[in-house]
Coordinates of C-alpha atoms in Angstrom, one line a residue:
X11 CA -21.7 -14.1 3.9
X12 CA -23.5 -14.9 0.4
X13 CA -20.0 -17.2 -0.6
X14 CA -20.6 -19.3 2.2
X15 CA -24.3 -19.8 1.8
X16 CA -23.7 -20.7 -2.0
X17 CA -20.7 -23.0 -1.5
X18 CA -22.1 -25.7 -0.4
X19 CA -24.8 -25.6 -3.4
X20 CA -22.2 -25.3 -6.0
X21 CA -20.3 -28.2 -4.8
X22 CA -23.1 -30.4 -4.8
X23 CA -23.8 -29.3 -8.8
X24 CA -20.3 -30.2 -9.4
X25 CA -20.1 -33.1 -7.5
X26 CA -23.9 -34.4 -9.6
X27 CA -22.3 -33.0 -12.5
X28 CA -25.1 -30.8 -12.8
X29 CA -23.4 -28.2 -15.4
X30 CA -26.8 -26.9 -16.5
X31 CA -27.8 -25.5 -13.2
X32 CA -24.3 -24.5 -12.4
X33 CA -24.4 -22.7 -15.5
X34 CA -27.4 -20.7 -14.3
X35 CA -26.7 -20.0 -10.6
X36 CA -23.1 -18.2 -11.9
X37 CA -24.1 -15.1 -13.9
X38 CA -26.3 -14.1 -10.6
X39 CA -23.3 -13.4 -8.7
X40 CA -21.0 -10.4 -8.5
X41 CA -17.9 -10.9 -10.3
X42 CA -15.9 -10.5 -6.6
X43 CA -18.0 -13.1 -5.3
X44 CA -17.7 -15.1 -8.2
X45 CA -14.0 -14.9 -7.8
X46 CA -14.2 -15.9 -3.7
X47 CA -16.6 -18.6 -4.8
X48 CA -13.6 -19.9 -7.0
X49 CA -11.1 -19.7 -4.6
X50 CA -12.7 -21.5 -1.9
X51 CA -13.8 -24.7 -3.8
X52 CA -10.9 -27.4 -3.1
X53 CA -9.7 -28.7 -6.5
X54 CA -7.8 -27.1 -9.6
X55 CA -10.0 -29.5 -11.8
X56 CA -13.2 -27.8 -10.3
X57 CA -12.1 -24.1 -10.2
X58 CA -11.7 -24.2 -13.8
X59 CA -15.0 -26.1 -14.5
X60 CA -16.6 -23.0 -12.9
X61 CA -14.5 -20.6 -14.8
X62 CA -15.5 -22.2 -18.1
X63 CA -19.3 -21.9 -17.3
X64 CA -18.9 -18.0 -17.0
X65 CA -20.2 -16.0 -19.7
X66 CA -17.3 -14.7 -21.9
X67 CA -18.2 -10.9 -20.5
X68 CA -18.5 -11.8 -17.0
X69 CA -15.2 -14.4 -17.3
X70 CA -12.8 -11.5 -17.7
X71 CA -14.6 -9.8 -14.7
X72 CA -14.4 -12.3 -13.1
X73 CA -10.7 -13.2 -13.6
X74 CA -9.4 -9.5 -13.2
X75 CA -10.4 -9.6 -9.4
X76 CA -8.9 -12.8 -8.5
X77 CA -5.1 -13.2 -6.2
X78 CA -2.1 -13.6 -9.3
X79 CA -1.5 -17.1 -7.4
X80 CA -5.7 -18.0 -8.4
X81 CA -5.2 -16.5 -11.8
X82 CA -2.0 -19.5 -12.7
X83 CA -4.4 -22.1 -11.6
X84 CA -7.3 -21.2 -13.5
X85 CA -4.9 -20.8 -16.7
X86 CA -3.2 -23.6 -15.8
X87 CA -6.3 -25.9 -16.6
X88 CA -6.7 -23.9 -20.3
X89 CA -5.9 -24.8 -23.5
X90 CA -3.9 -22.2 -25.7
X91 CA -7.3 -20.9 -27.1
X92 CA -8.9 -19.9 -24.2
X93 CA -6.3 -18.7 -22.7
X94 CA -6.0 -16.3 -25.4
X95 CA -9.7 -15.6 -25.0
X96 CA -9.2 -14.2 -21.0
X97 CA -6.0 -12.2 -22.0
X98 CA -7.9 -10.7 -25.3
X99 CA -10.9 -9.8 -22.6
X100 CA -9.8 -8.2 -20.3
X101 CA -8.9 -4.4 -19.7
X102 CA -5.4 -3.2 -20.9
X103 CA -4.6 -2.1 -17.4
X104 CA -6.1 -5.6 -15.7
X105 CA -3.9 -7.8 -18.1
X106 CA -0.8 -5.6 -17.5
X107 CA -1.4 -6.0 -13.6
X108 CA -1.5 -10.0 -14.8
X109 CA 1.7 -10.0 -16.8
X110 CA 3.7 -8.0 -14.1
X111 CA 3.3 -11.0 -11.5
X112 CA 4.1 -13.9 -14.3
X113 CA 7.8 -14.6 -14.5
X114 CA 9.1 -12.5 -18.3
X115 CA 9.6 -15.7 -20.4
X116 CA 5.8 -17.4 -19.7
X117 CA 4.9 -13.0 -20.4
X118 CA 6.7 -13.1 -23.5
X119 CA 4.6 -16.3 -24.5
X120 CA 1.5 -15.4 -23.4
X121 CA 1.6 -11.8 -24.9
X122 CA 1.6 -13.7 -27.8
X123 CA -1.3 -14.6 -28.2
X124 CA -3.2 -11.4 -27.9
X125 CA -4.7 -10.1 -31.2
X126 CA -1.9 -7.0 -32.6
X127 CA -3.9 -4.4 -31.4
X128 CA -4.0 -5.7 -27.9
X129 CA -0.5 -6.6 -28.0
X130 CA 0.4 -3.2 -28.7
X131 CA -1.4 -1.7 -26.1
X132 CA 0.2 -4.4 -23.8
X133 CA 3.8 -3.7 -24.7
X134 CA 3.2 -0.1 -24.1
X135 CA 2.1 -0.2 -20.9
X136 CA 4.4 -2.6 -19.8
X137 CA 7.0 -0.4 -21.0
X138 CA 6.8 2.0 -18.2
X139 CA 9.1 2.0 -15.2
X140 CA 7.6 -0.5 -12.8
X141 CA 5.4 1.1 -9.9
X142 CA 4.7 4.3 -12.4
X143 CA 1.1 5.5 -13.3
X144 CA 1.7 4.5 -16.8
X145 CA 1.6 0.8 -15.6
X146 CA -1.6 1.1 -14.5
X147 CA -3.5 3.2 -17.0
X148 CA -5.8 2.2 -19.4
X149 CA -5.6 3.4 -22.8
X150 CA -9.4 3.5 -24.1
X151 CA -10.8 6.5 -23.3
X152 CA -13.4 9.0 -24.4
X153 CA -12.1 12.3 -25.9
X154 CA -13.9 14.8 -28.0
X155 CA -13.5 18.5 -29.3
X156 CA -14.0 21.9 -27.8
X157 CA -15.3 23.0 -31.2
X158 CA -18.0 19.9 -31.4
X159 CA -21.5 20.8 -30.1
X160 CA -22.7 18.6 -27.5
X161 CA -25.1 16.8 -30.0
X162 CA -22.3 15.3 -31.8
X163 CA -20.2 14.7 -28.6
X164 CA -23.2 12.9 -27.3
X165 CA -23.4 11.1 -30.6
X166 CA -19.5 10.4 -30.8
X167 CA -19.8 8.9 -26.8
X168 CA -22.4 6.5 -27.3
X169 CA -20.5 5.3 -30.6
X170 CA -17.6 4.6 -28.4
X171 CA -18.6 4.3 -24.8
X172 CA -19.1 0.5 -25.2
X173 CA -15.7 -0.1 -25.2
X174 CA -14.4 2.0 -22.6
X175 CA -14.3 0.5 -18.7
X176 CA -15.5 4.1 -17.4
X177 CA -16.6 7.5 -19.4
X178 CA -18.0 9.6 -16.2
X179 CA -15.2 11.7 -17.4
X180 CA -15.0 13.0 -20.8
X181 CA -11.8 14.6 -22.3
X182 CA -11.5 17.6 -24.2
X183 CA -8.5 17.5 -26.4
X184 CA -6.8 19.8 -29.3
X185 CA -5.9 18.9 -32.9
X186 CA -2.4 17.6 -31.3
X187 CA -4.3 15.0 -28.9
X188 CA -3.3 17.9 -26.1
X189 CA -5.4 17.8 -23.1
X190 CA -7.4 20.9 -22.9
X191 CA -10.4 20.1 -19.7
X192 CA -12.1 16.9 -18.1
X193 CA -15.4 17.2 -18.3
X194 CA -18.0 15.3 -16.2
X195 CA -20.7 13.3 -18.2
X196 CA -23.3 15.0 -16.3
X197 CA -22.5 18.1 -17.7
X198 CA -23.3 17.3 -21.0
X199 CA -26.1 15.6 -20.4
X200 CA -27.9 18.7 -18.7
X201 CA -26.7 20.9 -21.4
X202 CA -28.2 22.5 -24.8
X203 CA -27.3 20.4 -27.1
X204 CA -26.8 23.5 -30.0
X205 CA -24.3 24.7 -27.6
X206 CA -20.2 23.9 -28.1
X207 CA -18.5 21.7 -25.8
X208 CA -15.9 24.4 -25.3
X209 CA -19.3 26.8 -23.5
X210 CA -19.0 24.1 -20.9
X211 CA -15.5 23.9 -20.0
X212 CA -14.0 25.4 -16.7
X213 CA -10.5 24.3 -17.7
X214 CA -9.8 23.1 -14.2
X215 CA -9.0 19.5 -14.4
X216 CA -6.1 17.9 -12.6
X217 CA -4.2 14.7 -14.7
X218 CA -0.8 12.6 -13.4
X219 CA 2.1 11.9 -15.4
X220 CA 2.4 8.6 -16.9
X221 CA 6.0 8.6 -15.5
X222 CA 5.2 9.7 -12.1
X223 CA 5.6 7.1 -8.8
X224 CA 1.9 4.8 -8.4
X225 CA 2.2 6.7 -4.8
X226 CA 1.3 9.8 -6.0
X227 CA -2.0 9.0 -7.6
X228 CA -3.1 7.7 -4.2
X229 CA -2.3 10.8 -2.9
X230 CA -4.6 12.9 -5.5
X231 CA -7.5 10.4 -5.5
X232 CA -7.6 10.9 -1.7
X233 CA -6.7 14.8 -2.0
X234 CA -9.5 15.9 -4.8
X235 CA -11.8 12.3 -3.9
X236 CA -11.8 12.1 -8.2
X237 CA -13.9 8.8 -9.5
X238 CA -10.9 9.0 -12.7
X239 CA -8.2 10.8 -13.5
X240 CA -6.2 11.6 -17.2
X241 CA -2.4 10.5 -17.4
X242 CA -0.7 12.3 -19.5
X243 CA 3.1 12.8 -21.0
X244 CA 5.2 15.2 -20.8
X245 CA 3.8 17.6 -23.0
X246 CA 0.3 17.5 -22.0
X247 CA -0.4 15.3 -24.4
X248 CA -3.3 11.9 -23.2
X249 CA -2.6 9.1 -23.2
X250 CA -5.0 7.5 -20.8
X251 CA -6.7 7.6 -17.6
X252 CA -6.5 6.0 -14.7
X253 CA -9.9 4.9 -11.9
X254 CA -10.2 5.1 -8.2
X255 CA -10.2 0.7 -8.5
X256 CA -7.3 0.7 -10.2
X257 CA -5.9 2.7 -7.4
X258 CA -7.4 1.2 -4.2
X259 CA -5.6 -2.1 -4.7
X260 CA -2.2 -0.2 -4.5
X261 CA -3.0 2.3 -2.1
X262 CA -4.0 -1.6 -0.3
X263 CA -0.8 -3.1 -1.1
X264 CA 1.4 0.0 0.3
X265 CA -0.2 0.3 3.1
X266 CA 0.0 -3.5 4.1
X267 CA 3.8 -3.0 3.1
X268 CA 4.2 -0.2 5.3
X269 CA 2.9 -2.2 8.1
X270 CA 5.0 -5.3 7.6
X271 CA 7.7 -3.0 7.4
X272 CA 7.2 -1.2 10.7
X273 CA 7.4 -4.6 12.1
X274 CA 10.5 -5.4 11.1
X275 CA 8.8 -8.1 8.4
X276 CA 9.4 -8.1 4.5
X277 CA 6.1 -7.6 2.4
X278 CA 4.8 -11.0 1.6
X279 CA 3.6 -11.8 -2.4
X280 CA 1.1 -14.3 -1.4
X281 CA -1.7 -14.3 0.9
X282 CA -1.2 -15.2 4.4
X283 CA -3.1 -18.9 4.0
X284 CA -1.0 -19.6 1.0
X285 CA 2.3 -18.6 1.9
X286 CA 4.7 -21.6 2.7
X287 CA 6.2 -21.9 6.3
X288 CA 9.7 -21.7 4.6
X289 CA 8.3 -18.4 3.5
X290 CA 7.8 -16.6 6.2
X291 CA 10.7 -17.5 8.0
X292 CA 12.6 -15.9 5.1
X293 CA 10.3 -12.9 5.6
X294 CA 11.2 -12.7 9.5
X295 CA 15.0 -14.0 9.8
X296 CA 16.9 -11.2 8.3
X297 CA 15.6 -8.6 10.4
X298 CA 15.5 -10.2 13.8
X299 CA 18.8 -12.0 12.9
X300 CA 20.4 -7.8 12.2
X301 CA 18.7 -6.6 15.5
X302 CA 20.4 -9.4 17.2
X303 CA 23.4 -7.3 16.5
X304 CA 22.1 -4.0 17.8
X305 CA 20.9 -5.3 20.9
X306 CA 24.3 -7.0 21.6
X307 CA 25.5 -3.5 22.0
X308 CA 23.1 -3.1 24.8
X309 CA 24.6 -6.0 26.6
X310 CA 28.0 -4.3 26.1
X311 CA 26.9 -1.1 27.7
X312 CA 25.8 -2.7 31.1
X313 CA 28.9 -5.1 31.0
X314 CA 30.4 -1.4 31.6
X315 CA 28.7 -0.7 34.4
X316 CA 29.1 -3.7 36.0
X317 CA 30.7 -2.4 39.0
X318 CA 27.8 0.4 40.1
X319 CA 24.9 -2.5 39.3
X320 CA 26.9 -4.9 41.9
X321 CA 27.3 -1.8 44.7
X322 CA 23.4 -1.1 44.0
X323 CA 21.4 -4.0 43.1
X324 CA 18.2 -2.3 43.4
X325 CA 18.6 -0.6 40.1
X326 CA 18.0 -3.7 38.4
X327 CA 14.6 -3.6 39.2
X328 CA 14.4 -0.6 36.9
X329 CA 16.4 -1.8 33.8
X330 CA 12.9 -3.0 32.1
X331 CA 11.3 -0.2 32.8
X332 CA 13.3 3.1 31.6
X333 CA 14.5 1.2 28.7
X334 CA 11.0 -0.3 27.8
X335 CA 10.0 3.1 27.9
X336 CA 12.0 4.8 25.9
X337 CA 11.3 2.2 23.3
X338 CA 7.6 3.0 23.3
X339 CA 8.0 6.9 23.3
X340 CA 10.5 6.3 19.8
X341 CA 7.7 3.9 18.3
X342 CA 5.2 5.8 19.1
X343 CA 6.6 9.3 17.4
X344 CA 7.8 6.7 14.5
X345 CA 4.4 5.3 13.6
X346 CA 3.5 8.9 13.6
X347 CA 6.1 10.7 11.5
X348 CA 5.7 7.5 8.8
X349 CA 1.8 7.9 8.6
X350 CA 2.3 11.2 8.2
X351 CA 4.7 11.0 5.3
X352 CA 2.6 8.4 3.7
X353 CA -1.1 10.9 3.8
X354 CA 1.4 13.5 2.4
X355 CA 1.0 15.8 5.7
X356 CA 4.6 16.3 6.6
X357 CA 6.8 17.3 3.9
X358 CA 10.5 17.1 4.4
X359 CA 11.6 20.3 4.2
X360 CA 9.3 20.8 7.7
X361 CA 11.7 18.5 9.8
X362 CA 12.3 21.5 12.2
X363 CA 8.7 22.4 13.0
X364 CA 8.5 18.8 13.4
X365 CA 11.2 18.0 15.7
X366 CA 10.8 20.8 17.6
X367 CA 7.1 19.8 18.4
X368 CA 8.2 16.5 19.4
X369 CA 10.9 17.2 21.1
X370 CA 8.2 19.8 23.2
X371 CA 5.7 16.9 23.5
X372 CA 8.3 14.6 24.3
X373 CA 9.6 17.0 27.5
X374 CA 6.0 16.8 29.1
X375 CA 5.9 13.0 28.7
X376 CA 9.1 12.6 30.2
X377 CA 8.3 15.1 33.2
X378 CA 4.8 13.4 33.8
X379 CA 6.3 9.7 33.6
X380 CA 9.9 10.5 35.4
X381 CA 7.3 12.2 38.3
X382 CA 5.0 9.2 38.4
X383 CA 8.2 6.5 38.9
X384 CA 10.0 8.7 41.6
X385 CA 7.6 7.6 43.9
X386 CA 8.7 4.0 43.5
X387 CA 12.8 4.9 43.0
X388 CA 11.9 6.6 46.5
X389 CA 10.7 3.6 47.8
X390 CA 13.2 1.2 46.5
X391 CA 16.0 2.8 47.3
X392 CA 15.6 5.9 48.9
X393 CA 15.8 10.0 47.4
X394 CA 18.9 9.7 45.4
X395 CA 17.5 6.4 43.5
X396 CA 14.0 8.5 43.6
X397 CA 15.9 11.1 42.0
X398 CA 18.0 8.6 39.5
X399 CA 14.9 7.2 38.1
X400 CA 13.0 10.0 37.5
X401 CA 15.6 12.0 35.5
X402 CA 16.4 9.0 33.6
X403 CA 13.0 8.5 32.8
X404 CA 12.3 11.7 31.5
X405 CA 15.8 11.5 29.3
X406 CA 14.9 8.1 27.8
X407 CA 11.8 9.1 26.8
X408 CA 12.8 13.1 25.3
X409 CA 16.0 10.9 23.3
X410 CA 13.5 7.5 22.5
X411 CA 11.0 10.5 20.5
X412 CA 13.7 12.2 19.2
X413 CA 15.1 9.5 17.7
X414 CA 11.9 8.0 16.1
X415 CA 11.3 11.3 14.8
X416 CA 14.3 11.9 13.3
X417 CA 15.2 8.4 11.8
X418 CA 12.2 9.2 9.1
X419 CA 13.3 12.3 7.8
X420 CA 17.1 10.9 8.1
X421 CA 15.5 7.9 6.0
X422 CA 13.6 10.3 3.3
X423 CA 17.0 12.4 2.8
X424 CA 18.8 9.2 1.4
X425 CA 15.7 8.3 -0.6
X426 CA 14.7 5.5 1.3
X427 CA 11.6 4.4 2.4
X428 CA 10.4 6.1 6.1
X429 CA 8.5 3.3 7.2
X430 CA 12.4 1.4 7.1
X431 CA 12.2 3.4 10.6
X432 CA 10.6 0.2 12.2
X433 CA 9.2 -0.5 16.1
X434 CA 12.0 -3.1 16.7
X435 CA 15.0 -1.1 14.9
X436 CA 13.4 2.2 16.9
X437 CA 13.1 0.2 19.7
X438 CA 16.4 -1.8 20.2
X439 CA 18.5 1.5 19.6
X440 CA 16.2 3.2 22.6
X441 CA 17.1 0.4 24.3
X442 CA 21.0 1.2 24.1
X443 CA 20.3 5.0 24.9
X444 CA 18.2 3.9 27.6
X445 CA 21.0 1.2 29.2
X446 CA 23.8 4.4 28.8
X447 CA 21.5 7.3 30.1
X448 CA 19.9 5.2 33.1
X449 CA 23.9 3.8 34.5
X450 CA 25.6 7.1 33.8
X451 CA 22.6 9.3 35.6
X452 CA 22.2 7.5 38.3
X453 CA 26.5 6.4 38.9
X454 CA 26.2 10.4 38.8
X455 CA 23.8 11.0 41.2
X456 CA 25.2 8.6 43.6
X457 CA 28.8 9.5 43.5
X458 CA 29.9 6.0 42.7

């Protein structure tokens, strides 16, 4: 990698106090790698000596794709004036990502000192709901008229352009500010320039609501694969737009949560080399602490059939392996149900058709795997525990799926989160079905 090539070279600058070479090697790098580069010198002190070599442009770059935690230090080594300089540089929807992570008094501070026309923009996007589109919009924009020609719209873009992060998409709006069409950039280029804007328009746009969950925009960017999209209100009227960037990072940090939280683990805010050993044990103790619980409950079941495990001993040797299974088969349908919910591919109202498929898929599973382990019950313990096993194979697995099918869409009813529906919590509850089903099949079979 090009950051641990460079490294090395920039330290020595620093260490030689070099800042004229240091000053030239910095501009050559991408902003990302700039911000790497940062991160992986040692010292505060010598972070922010980099940071004040960037050219102004670059430095807001530069600062908008660094970790919140990186973002403190750097600031931390400022004086009020540049700090004021970063905030004033960087893009409405950057600096509002910045000021959600800082705790509200140092926001309140820092907010002012932005310049009034950025502070209003600021105070506007932060007054969305948290984790709404409107939080991560930016205001500047390029709009035009359906009545202009595309001369003047050509004129009016490169007028404005400069001080909008992306105009691939141009917006056609009414006399009330009314979103009319979204018109690629391209288009105008390639077309007469006598003509009117309004010759070129398809109306066939898609836009997001301002007020509308951060989910959903990753859902349309991946659905219609759209470089930008408008956020409007209400009433149609634009406000903003919103880029594929600004959504990858969330569409990132949901997907990461949704992983932790099939494992049973809350969502860490720093990352992983930075978080504190105190940290993650508060991350992990809640949940295994709670399944503690649950699996006690296993424990209870075979205290109940203590009796039938000391008249056959042999179905011990079987304990791990109908109830391990039945854990899998649940995870297994869990992870899929959840993924499913989060591309947008299972609705809620399909729980039947879902279930139902399951439950079919489920039945051959359990048939395949309860016919594979009567061979061994067979051999253990003769055709009755043959018998035992396999039946309680095939039921562990058919309830396991079931259940880590169902748990999702019960989840999504109460307006919780599906991936809640983790491998442990899916698992430890198979494991109680699994204890019950094995024990009362086979005390059945056996006539004990």
């Amino acid at each position: 990698m090009l950051i641990n090539v460079i490294t090395p070279e920039i330290q020595e600058l620093i260490n030689s106090h070099d800042w004229k070479s240091l000053k030239e090697v910095l501009p050559g790098l991408e902003p990302v790698d700039t911000s790497d580069l940062i991160r992986s010198v040692s010292s505060t002190e010598d972070r922010v000596i980099i940071f004040r070599l960037l050219p102004r442009d670059l430095a807001a770059d530069v600062f908008s794709e660094m970790d919140w935690d990186l973002q403190e230090d750097i600031l931390s080594g400022m004086n009020n004036t540049q700090i004021r300089q970063i905030l004033t540089e960087l893009e409405p929807d950057d600096r509002t990502r910045f000021f959600e992570e800082c705790p509200s008094e140092v926001t309140r501070k820092l907010i002012e000192f932005l310049p009034v026309d950025e502070r209003k923009k600021t105070l506007e996007l932060l007054g969305y709901p948290e984790y709404s589109v409107g939080r991560l919009m930016t205001p500047n924009y390029v709009a035009i008229k359906k009545n202009w020609t595309i001369q003047r719209a050509m004129d009016h873009i490169r007028k404005v352009g400069k001080n909008v992060e992306n105009f691939d998409i141009v917006y056609v709006i009414d006399t009330q500010w009314k979103l009319l069409d979204a018109i690629e950039l391209r288009s105008l280029i390639l077309g007469d320039e006598e003509a009117t804007v309004e010759s070129i328009m398809d109306n066939s746009y898609v836009s997001l609501s301002a007020f509308e969950d951060q989910e959903k925009a990753v859902h349309y960017f991946e659905h219609y694969g759209l470089p930008i999209l408008p956020v409007v209100d209400s009433e149609g009227v634009l406000l903003g737009s919103i880029t594929f960037d600004d959504i990858l990072e969330i569409a990132k940090e949901e997907a990461t949560e949704d992983f932790h939280k099939t494992a049973s683990v809350s969502p860490l805010e720093t990352p992983y080399m930075q978080t504190k050993v105190l940290d993650f044990f508060k991350k992990r103790v809640g949940w295994l602490v709670a399944l503690i619980f649950v699996n006690i409950i296993s424990g209870f079941a075979m205290a109940h059939f203590e009796e039938l495990i000391q008249a056959v001993t042999a179905l011990v040797f079987f304990i791990p392996l109908i109830i391990d299974s039945g854990g899998n088969a649940g995870a297994q349908s869990s992870a899929m149900i959840i993924r499913a919910f989060a591309t947008g591919e299972v609705h809620l109202k399909q729980w039947w058709e879902v279930v139902l498929k399951d439950l079919l898929v489920s039945m051959m599973l359990g048939i395949s795997m309860g016919f594979a382990v009567s061979f061994l019950g067979i051999y253990r313990g003769g055709i009755l525990m043959g018998l035992s096993v396999a039946l309680s194979m095939a039921a562990v697995v058919v309830a396991g799926s079931f259940l880590g099918t169902i748990l999702p869409f019960i989840l999504r009813v109460f307006k919780l989160d599906p991936a809640t529906a983790s491998s442990p919590l899916i698992t430890s509850m198979a494991d109680i079905l699994g204890v019950i089903f094995f024990f009362s099949i086979s005390q059945a079979i056996m006539g004990l």
